[in-house]
Coordinates of N, CA and C in Angstrom, one line a residue:
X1 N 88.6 98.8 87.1 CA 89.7 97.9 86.7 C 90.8 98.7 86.1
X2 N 92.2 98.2 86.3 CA 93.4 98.8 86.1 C 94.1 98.1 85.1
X3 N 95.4 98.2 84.9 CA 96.5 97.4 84.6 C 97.6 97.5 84.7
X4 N 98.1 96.5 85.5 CA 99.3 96.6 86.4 C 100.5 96.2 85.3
X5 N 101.6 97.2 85.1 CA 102.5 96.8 84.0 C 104.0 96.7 85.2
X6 N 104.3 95.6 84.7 CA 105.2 94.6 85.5 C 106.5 95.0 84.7
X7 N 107.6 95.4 84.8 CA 109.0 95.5 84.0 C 110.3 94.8 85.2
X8 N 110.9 94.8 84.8 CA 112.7 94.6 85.0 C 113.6 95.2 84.8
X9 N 114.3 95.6 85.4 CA 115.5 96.5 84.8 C 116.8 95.2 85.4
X10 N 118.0 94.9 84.7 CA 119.3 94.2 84.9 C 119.9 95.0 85.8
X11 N 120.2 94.5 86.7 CA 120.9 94.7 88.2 C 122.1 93.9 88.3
X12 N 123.0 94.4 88.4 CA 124.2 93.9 88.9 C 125.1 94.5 90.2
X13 N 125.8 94.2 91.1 CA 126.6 94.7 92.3 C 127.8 95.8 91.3
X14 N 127.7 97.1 91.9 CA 128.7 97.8 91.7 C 129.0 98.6 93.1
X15 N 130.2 99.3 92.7 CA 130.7 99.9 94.0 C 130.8 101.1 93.9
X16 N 130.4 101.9 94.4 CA 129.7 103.5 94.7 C 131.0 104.2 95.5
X17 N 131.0 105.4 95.7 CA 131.7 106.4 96.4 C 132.3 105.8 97.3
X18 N 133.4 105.7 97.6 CA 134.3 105.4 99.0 C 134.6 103.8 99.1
X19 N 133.7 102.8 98.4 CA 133.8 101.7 98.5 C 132.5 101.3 98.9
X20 N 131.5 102.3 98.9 CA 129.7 101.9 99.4 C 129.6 101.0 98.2
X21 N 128.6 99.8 98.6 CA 128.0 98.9 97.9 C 126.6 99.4 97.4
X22 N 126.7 99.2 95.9 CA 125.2 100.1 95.7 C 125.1 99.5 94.5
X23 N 123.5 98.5 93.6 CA 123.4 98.3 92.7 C 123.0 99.0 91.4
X24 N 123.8 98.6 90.1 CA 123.5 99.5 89.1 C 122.2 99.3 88.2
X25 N 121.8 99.9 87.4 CA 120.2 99.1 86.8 C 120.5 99.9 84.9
X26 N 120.5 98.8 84.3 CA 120.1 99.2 83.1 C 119.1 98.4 82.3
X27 N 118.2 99.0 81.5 CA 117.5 98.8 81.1 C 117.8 99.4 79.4
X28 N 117.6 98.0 78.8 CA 118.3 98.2 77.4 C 118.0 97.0 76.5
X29 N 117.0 97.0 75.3 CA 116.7 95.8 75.0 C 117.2 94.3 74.9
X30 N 118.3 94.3 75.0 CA 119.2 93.5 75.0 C 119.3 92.9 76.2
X31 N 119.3 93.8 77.0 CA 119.8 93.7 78.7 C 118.6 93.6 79.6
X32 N 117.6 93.3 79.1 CA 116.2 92.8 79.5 C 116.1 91.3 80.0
X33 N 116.1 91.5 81.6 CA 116.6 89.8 82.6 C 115.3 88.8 82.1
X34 N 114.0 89.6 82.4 CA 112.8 88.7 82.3 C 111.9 89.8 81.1
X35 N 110.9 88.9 81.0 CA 110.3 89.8 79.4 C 109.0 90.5 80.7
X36 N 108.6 91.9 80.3 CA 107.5 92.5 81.1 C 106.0 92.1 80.9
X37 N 105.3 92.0 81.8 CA 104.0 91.5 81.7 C 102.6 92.6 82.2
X38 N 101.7 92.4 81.3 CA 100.9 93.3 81.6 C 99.2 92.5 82.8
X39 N 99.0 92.9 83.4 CA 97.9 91.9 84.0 C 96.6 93.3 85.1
X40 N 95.3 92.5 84.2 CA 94.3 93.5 84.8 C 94.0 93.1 85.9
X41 N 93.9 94.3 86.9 CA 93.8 94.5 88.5 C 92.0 95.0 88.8
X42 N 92.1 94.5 90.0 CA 90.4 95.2 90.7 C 90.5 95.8 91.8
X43 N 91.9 95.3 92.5 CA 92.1 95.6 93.6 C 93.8 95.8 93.8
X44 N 93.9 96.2 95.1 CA 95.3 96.3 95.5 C 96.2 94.7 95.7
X45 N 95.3 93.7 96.3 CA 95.3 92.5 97.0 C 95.9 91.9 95.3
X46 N 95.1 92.2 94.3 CA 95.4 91.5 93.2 C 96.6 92.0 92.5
X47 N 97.1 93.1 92.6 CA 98.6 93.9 92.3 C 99.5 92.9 93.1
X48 N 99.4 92.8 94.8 CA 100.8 92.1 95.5 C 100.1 91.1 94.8
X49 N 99.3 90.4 94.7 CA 99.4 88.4 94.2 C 100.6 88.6 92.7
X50 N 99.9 89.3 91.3 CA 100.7 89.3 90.7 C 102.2 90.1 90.6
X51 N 102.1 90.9 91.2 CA 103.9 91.2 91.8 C 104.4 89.9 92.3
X52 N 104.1 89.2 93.3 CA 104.6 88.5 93.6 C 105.1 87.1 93.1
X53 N 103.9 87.0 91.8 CA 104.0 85.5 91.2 C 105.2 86.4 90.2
X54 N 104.9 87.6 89.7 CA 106.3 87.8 88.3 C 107.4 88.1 88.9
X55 N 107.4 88.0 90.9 CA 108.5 88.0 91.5 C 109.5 86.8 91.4
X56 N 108.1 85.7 91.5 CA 108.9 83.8 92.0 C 109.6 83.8 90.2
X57 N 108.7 84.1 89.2 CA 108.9 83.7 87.9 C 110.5 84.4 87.5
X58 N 110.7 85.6 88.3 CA 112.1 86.3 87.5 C 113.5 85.9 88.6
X59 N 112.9 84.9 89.8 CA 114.0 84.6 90.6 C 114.2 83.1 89.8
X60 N 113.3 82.6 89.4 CA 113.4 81.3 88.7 C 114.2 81.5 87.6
X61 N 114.1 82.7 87.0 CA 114.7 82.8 85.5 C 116.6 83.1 86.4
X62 N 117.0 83.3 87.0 CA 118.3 83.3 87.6 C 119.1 84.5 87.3
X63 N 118.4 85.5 86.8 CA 119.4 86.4 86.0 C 119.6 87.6 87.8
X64 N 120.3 88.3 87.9 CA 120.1 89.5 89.0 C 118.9 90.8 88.0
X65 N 117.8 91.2 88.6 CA 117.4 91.8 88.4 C 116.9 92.5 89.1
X66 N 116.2 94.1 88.9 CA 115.3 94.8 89.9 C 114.0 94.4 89.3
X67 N 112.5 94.4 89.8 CA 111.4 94.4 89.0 C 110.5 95.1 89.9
X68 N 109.9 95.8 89.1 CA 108.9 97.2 89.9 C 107.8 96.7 88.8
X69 N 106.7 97.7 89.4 CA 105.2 97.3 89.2 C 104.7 98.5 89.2
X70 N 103.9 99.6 88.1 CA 103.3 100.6 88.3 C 102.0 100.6 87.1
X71 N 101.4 101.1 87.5 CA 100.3 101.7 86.5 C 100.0 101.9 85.2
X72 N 99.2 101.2 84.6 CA 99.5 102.1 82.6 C 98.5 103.2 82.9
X73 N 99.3 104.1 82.0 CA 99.4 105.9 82.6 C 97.7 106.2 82.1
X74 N 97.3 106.8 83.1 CA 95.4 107.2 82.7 C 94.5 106.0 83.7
X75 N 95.5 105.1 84.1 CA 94.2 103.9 84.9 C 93.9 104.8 86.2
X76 N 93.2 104.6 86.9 CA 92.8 105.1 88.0 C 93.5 103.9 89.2
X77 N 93.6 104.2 90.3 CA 94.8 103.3 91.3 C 92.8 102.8 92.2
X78 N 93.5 101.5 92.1 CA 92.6 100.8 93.0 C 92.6 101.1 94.7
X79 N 92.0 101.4 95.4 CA 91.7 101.7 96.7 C 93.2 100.4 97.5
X80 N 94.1 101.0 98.3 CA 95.1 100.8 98.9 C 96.1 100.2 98.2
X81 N 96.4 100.8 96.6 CA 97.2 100.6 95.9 C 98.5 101.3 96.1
X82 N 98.4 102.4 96.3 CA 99.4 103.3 97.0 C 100.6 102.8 98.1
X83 N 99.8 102.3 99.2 CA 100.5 101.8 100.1 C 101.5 100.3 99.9
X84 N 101.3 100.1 98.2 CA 102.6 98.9 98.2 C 103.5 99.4 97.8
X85 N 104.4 98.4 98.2 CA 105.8 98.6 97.3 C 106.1 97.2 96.5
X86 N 105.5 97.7 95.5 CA 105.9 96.9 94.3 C 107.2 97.5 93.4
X87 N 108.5 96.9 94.4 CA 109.7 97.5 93.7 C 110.4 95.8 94.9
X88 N 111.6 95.5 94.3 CA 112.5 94.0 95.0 C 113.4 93.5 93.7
X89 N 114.3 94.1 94.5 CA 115.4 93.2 94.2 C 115.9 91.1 94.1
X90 N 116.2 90.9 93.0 CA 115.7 89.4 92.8 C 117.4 88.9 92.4
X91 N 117.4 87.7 93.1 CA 119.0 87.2 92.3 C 120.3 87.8 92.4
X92 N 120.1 89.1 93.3 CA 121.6 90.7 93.6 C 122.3 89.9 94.5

């Protein structure tokens, strides 16, 4: 068993070199879109289910955010945990 630690960083549209579109991310207590959640894993299958429900929960809250999903440091990664991408842009 693991635990999958869920965060946000505030994303908003800025404009990069030349006029390239590229979003900014800060993360600053204040500036925190959705509050981070911690949720124990068995599997990889159980990582995307909760990625994806604290995905519906931070597009519902309406703010532009990024929200990634990684590991608390020392858990061991459940067999095909690797191969997600638990990182999505929400609300940009």
């Amino acid at each position: 068993m693991a635990t999958l630690i869920l965060k946000t960083f505030q994303a908003f549209p800025a404009e990069g070199p030349h006029g390239a579109p590229r979003t900014a991310l800060a993360r600053l207590p204040e500036t925190i879109p959705f509050p981070d959640r911690s949720v124990t894993i068995t599997s990889a299958a159980d990582a995307q289910a909760a990625f994806e429900t604290y995905c519906e929960d931070a597009t519902a809250n309406g703010k532009p955010a990024h929200a990634f999903g990684d590991l608390k440091k020392g858990d061991r990664t459940p067999r095909g945990f690797k191969a997600l991408k638990l990182e999505r842009y929400v609300n940009v």
